[in-house]
Coordinates of N, CA and C in Angstrom, one line a residue:
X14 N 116.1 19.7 148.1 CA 116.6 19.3 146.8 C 115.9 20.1 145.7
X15 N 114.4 20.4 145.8 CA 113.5 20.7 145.0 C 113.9 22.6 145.0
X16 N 114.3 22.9 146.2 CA 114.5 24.3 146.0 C 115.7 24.6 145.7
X17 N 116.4 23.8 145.9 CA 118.3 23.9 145.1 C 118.2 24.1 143.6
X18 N 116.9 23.3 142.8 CA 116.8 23.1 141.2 C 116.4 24.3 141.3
X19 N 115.4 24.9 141.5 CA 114.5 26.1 141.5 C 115.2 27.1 141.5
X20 N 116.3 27.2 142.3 CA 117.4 28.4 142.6 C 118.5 28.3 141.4
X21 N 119.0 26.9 140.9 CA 119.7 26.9 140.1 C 119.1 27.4 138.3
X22 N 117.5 27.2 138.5 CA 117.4 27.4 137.1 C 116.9 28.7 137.2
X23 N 116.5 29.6 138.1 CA 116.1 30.8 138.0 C 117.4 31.9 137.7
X24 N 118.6 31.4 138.3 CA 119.9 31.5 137.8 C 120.0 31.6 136.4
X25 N 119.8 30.5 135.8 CA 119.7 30.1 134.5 C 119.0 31.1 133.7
X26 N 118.5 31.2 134.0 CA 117.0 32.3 133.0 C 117.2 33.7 132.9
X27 N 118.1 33.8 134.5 CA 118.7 35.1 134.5 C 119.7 35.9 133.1
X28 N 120.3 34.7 133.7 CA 121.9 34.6 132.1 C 121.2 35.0 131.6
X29 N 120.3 33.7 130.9 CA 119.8 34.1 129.4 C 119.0 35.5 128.7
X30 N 118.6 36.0 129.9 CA 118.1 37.7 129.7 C 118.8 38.4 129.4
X31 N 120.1 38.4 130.7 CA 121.2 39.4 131.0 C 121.9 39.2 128.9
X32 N 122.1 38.0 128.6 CA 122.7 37.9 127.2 C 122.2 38.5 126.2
X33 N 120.3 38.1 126.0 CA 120.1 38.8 125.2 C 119.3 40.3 125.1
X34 N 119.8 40.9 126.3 CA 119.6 42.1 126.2 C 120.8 43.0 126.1
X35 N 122.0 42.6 126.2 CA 123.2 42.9 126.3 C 124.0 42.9 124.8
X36 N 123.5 41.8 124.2 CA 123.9 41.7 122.6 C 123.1 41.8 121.6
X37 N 123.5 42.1 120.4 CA 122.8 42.5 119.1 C 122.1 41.6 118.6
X38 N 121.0 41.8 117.7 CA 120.4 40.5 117.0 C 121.9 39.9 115.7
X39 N 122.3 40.9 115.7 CA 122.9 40.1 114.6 C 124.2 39.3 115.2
X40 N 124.6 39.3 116.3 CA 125.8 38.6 117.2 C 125.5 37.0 116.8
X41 N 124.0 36.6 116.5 CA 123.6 35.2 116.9 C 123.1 35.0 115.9
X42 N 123.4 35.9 114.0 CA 123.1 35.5 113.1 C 124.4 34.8 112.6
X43 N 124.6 33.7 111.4 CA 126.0 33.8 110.7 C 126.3 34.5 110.1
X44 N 127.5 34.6 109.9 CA 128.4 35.7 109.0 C 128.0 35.7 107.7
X45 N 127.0 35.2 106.9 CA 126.7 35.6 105.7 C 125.4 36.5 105.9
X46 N 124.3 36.1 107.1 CA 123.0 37.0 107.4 C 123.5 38.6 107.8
X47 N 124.8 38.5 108.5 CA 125.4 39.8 108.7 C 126.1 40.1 108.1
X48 N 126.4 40.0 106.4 CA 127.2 40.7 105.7 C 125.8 41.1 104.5
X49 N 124.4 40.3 104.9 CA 123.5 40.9 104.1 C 122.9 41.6 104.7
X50 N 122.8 41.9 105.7 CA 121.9 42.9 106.8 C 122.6 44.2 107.0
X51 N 123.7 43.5 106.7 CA 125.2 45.2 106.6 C 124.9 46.1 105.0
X52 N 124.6 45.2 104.2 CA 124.8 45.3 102.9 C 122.9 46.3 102.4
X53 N 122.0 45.2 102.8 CA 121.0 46.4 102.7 C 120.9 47.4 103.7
X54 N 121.2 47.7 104.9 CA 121.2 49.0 105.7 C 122.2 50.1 105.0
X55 N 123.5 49.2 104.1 CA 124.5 50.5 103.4 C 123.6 50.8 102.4
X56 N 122.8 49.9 101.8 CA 122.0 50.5 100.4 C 120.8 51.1 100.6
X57 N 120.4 51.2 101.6 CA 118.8 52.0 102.3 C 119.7 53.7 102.5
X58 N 121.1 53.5 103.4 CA 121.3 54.8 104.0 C 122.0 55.4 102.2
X59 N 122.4 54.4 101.9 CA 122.9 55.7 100.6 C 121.8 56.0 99.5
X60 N 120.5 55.2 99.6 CA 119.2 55.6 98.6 C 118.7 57.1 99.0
X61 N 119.3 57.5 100.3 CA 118.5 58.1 101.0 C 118.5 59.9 100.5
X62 N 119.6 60.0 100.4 CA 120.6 61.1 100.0 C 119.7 61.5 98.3
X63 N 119.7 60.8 97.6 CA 119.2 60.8 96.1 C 117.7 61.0 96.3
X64 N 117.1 60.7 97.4 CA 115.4 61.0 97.0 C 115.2 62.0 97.9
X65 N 116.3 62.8 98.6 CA 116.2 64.1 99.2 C 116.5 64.9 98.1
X66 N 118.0 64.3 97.5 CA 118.1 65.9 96.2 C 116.9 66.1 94.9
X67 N 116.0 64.5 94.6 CA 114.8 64.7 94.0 C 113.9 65.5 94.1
X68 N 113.7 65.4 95.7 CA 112.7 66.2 96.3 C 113.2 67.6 96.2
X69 N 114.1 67.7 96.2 CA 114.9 69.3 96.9 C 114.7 70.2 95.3
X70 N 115.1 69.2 94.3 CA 115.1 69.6 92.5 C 113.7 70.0 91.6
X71 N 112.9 69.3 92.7 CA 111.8 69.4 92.4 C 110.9 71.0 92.8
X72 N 111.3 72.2 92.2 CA 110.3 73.9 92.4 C 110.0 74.6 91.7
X73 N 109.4 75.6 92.1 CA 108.9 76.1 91.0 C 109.7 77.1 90.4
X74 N 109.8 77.5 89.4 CA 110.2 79.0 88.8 C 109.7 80.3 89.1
X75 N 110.0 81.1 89.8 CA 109.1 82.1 90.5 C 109.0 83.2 89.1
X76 N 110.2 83.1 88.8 CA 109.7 84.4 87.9 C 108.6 84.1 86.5
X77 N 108.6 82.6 86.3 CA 107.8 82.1 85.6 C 106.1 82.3 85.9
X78 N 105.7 81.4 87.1 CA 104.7 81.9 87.7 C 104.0 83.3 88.2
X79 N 104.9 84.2 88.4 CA 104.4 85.7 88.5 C 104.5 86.3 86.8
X80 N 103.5 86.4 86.1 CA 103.3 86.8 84.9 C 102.6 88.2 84.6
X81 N 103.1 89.1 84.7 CA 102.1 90.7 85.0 C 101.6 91.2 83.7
X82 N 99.8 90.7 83.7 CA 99.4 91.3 82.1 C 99.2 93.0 81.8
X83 N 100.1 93.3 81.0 CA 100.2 94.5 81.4 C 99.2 95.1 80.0
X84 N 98.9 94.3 79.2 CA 98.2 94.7 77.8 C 97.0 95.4 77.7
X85 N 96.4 94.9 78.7 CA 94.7 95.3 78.8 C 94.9 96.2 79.2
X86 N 96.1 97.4 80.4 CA 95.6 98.2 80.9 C 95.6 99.4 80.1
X87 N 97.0 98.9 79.3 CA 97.0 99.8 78.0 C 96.3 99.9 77.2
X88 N 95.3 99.2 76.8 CA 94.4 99.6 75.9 C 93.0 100.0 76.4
X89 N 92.4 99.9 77.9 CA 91.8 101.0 78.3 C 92.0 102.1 78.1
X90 N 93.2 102.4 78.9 CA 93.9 103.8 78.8 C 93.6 104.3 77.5
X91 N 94.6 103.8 76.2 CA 94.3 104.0 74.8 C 92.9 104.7 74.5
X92 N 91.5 103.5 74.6 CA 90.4 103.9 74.4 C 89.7 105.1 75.1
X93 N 90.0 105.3 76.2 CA 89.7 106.4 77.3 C 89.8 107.6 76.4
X94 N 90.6 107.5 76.0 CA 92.1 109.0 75.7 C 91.2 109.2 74.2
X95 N 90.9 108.0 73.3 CA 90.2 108.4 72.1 C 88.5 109.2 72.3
X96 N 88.1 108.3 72.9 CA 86.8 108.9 73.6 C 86.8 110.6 74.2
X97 N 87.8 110.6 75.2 CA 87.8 112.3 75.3 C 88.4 112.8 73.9
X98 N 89.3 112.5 73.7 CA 89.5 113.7 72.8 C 88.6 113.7 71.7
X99 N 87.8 112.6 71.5 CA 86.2 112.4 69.8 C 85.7 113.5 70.8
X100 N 85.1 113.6 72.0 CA 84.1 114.3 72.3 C 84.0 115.9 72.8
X101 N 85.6 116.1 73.0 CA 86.0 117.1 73.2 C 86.3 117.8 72.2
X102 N 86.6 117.3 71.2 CA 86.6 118.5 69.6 C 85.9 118.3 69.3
X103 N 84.1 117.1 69.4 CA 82.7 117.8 69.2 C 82.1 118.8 69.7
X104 N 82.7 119.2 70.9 CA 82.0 120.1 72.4 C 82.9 121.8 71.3
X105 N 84.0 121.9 70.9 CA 84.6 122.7 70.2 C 83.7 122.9 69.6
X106 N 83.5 122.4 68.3 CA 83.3 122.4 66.9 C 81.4 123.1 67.3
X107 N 80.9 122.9 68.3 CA 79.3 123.3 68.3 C 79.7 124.0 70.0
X108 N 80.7 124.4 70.4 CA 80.6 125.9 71.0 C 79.8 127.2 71.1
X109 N 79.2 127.7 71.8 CA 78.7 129.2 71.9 C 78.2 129.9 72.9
X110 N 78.2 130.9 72.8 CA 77.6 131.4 74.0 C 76.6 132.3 73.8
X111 N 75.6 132.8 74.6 CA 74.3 133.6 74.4 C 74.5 135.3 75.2
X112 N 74.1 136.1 74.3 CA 74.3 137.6 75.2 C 73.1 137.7 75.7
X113 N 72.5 137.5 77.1 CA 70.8 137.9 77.0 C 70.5 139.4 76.6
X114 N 71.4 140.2 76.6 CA 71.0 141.7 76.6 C 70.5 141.9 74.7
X115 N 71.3 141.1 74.1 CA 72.0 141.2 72.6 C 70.4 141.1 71.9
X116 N 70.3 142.2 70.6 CA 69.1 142.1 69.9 C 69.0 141.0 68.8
X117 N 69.9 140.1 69.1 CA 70.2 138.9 68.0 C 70.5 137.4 68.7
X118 N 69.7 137.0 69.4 CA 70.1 136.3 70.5 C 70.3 134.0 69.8
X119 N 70.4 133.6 70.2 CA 70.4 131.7 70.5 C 68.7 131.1 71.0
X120 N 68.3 130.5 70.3 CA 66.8 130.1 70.7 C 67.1 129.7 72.1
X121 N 67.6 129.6 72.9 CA 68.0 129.2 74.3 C 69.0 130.4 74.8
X122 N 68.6 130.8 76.5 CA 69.5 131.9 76.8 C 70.7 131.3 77.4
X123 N 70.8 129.9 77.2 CA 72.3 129.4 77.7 C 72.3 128.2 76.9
X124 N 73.7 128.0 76.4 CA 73.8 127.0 75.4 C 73.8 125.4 75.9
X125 N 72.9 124.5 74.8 CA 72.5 123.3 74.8 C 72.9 122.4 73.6
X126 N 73.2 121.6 73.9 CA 73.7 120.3 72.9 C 72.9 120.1 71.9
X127 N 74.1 119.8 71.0 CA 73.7 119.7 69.5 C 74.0 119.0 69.2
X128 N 72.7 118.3 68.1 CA 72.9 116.8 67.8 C 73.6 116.5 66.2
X129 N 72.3 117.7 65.5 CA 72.9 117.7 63.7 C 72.9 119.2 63.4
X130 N 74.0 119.2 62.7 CA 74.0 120.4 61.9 C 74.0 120.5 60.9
X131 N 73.9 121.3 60.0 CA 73.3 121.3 58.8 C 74.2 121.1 57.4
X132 N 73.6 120.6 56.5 CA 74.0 119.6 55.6 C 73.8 118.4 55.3
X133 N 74.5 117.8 54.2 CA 74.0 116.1 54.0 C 74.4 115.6 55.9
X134 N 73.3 114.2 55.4 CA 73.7 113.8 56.6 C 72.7 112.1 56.4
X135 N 73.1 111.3 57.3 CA 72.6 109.7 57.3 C 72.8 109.5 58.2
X136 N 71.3 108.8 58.7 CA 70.7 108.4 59.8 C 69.8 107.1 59.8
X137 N 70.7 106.0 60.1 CA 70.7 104.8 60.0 C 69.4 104.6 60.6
X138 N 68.7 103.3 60.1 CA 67.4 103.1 60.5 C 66.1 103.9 60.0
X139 N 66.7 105.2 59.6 CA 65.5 106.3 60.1 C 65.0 106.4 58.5
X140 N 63.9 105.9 58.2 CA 63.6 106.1 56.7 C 63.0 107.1 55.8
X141 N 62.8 108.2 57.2 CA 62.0 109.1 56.8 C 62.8 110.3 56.9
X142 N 63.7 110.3 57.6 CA 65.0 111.3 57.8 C 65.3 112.0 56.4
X143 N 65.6 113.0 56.4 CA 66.1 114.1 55.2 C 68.0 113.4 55.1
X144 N 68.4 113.2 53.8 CA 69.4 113.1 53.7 C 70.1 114.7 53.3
X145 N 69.7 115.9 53.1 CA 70.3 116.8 53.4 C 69.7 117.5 54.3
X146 N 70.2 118.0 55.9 CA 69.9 118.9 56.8 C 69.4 120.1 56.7
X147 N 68.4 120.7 56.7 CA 68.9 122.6 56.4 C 68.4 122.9 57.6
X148 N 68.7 123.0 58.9 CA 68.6 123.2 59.7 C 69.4 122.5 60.8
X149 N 69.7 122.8 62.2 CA 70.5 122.4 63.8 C 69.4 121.9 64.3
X150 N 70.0 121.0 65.4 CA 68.9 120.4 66.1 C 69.7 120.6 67.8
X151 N 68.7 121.4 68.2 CA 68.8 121.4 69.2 C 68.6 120.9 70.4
X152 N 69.1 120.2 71.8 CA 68.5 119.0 72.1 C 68.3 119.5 73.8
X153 N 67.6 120.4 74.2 CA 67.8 120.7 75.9 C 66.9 120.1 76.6
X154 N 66.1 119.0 76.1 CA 65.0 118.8 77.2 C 63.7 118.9 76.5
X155 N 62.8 117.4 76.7 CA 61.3 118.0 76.2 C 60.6 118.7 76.8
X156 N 60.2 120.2 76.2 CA 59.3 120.8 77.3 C 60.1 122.3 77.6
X157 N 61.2 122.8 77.4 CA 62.2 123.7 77.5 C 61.5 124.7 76.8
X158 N 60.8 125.8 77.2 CA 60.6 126.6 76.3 C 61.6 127.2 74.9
X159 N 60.9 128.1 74.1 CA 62.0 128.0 72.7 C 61.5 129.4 72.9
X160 N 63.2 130.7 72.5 CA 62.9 131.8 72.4 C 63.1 132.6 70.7
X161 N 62.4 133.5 70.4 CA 62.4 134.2 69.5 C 64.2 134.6 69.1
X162 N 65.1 134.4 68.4 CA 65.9 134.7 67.6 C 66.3 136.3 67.7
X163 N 65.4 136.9 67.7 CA 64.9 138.9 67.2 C 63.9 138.9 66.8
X164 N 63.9 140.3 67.1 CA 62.3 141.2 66.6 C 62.2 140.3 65.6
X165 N 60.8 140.6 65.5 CA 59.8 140.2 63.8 C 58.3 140.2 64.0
X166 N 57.9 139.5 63.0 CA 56.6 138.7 63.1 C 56.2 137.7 63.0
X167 N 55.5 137.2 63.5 CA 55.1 135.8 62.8 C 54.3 135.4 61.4
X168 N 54.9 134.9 60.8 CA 54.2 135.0 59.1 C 53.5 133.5 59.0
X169 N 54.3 131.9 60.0 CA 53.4 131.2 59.9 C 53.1 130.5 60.6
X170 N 52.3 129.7 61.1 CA 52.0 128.5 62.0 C 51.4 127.5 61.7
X171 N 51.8 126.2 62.1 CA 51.4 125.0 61.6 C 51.2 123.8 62.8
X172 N 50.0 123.2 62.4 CA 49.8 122.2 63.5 C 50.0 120.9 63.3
X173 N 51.5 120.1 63.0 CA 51.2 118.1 62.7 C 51.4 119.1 61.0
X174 N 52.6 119.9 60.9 CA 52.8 120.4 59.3 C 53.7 119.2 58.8
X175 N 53.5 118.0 58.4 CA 54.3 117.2 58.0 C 55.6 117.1 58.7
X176 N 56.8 117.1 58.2 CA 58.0 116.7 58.9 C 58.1 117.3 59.6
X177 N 57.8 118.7 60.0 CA 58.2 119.7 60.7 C 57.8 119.5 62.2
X178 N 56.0 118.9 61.9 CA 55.4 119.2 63.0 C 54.3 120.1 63.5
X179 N 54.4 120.6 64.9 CA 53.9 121.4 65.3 C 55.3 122.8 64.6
X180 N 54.7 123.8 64.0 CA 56.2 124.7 63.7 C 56.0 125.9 63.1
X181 N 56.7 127.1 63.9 CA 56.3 128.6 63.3 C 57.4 129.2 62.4
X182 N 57.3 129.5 61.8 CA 57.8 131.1 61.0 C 57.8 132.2 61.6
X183 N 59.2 133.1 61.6 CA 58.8 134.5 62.0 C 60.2 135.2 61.3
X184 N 59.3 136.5 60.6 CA 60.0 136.8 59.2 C 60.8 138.4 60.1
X185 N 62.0 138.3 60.1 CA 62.9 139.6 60.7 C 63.1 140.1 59.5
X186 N 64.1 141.8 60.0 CA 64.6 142.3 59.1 C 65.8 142.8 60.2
X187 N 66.9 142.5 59.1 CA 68.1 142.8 59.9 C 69.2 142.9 59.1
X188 N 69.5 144.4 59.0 CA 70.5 145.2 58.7 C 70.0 144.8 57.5
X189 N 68.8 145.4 56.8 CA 68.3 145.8 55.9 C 67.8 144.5 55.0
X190 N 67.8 143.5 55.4 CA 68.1 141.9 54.6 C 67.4 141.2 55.4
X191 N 66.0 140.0 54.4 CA 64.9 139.9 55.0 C 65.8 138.4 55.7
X192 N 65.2 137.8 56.7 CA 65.6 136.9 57.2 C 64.6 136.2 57.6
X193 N 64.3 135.0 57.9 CA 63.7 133.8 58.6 C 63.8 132.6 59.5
X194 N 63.3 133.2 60.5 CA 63.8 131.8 61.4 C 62.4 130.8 61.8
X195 N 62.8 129.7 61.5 CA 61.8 128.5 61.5 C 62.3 127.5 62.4
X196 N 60.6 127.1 63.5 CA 60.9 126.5 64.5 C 60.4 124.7 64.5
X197 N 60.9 123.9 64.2 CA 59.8 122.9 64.6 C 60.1 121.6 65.4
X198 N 59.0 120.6 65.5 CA 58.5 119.4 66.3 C 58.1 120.5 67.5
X199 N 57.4 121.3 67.6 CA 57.1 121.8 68.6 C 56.2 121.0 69.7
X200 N 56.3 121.1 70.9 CA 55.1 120.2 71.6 C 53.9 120.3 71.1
X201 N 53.2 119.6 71.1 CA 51.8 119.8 70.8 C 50.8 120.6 72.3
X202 N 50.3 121.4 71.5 CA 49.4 122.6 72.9 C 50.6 123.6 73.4
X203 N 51.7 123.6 72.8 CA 52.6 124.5 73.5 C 53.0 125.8 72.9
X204 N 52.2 125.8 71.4 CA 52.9 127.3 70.5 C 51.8 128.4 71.2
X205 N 52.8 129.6 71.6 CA 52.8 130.4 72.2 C 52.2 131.8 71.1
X206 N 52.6 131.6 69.8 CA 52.1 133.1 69.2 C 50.7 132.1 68.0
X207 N 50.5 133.8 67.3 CA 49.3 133.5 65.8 C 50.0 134.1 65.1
X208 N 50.1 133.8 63.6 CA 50.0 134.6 62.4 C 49.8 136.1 62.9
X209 N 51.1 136.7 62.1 CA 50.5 138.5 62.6 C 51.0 138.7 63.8
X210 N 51.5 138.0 64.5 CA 51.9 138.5 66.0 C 53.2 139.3 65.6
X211 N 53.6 140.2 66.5 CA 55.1 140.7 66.6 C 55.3 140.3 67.6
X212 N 56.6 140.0 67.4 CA 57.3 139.4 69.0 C 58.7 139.9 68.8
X213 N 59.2 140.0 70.3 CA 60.2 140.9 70.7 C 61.3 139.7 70.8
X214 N 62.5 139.7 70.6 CA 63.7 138.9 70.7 C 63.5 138.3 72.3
X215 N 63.7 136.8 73.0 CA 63.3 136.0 73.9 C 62.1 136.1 74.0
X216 N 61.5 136.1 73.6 CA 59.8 135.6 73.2 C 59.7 134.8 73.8
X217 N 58.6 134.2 74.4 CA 58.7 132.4 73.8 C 57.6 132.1 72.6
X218 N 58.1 131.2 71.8 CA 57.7 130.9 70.9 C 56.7 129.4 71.0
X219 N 57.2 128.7 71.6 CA 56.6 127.2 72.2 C 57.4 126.6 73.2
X220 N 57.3 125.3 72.7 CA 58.5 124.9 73.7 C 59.2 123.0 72.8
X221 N 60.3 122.8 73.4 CA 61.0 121.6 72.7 C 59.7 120.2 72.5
X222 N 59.9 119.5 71.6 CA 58.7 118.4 71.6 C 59.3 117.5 70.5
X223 N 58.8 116.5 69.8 CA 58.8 116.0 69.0 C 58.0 115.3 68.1
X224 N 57.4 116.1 67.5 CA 55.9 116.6 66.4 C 56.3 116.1 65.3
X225 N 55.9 115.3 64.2 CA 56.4 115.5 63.0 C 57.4 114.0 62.6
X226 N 58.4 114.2 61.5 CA 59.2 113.5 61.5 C 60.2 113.6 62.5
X227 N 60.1 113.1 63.6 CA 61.6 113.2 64.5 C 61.6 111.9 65.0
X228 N 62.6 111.6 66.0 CA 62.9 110.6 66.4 C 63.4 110.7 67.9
X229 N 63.1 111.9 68.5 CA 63.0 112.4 69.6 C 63.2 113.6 70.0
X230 N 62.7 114.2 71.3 CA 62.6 115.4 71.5 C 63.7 116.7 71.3
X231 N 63.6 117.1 70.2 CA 64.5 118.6 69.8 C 63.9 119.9 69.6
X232 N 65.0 120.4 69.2 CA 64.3 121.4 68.0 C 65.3 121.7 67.3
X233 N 64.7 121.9 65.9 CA 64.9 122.0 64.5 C 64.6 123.5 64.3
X234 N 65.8 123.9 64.5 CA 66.3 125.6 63.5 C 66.6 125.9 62.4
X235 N 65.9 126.5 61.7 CA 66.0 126.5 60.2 C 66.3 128.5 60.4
X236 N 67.4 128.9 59.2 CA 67.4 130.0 59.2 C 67.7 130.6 57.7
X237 N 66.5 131.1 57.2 CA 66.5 131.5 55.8 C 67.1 133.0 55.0
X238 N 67.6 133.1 54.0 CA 68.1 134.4 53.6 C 67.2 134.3 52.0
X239 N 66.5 135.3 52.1 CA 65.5 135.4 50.9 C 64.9 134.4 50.4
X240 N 64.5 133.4 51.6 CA 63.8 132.7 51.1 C 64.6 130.8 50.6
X241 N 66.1 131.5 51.0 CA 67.0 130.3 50.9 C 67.5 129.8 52.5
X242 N 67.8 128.3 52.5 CA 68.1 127.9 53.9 C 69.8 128.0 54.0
X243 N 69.8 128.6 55.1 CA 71.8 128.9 55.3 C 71.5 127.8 56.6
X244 N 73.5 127.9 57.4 CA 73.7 127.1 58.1 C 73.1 127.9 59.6
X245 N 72.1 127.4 60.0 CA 72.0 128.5 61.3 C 73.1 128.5 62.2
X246 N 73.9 127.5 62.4 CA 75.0 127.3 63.5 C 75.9 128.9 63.0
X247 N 76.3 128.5 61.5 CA 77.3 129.5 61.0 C 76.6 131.0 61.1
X248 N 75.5 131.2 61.0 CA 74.9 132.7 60.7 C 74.8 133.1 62.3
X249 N 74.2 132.5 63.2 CA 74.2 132.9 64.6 C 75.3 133.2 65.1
X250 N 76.5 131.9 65.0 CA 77.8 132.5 65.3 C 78.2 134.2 64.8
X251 N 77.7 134.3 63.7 CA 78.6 135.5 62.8 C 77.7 136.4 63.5
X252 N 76.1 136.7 63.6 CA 74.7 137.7 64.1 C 74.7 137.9 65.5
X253 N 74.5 136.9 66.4 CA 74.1 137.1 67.6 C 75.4 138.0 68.1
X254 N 74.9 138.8 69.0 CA 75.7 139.6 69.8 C 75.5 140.0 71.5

């Protein structure tokens, strides 16, 4: 009898599996639970659609984001281009060349950078500076030997001669018209002639320094016509040959 129950309710239990694995949860809700369980699954699946096209609406502007600054390169460029050409029509404007053979020669037998040439001029800071030039300043190096201009003699020399310096005189004659060419900031220990010397055109005279009133190592060319200061740049151009 005990195993007949046993057999009958294992039966039993069976059903009850076979049912509810075979039917839905909502089979065994009422008809109002499954018209609200219908109702929010329609309003989940159609939320769903609208926070995809959010997301989807949601980019960037590409051509917004790629911004090409093109300003700065142009105004390098700009500056570059002023720069050569300021320094290329200074490189013009103090051009020259030297003949070594020539009886009229460039205190240097190959040409060197020029700083002032002659005339008014203002030199910021410098309180001792001449506000008119009468002389070029020549700039090759401290220490560069300095050559005689042409024949002559030497008429002066001076050691720590005030602005000048260490600085010589040597009085030419050329093409019948007395001339003067004056050297200074010479190095100190470097002047090469005496008073009374004659020296032959590339001489050496001393050598580049800055003696005197300077503010660094040159030399200061002074070129006199009876006793008056002309532009040496201009008169060498027009003499040397």
């Amino acid at each position: 009898m005990l195993r007949k129950l046993m057999t009958v309710g294992a039966m039993a239990g069976a059903a009850a599996l076979l049912i509810s694995t075979s039917l839905p949860a909502s089979a065994f809700l009422p008809a109002s639970s499954g018209s609200s369980a219908s109702a929010t699954t329609a309003s989940l699946s159609a939320a769903e659609p609208a926070e995809a096209l959010s997301v989807q609406n949601m980019r960037v502007d590409d051509a917004a984001a790629v911004a090409a600054p093109t300003r700065d390169a142009y105004t390098v460029v700009s500056l570059v281009q002023q720069i050569a050409t300021k320094y290329a029509s200074a490189a013009r404007s103090t051009a020259y060349t030297n003949d070594p053979n020539g009886t009229i020669q460039w205190p240097f037998p190959v040409p060197v950078p020029i700083t002032y040439g002659f005339g008014p001029r203002s030199v910021p800071g410098c309180g001792f500076c001449s506000t008119f030039h009468e002389g070029v300043d020549f700039t090759p190096g401290s220490g560069v030997a300095i050559q005689a201009i042409a024949d002559g003699v030497v008429s002066k020399v001076e050691f720590d001669g005030g602005g000048l310096g260490n600085n010589v005189t040597i009085d030419h004659n050329i093409n019948g018209q007395k001339v003067q060419s004056v050297y200074g900031h010479m190095l100190t220990g470097s002047v090469r002639v005496v008073v009374g010397q004659m020296v032959k055109v590339t001489d050496e005279v001393g050598q580049v320094g800055s003696t005197g009133a300077s503010t660094g190592a040159h030399l200061h060319l002074e070129i006199h016509l009876n006793n008056t200061p002309v532009d040496p740049f201009a008169w060498l151009k027009a003499n040397a040959n």
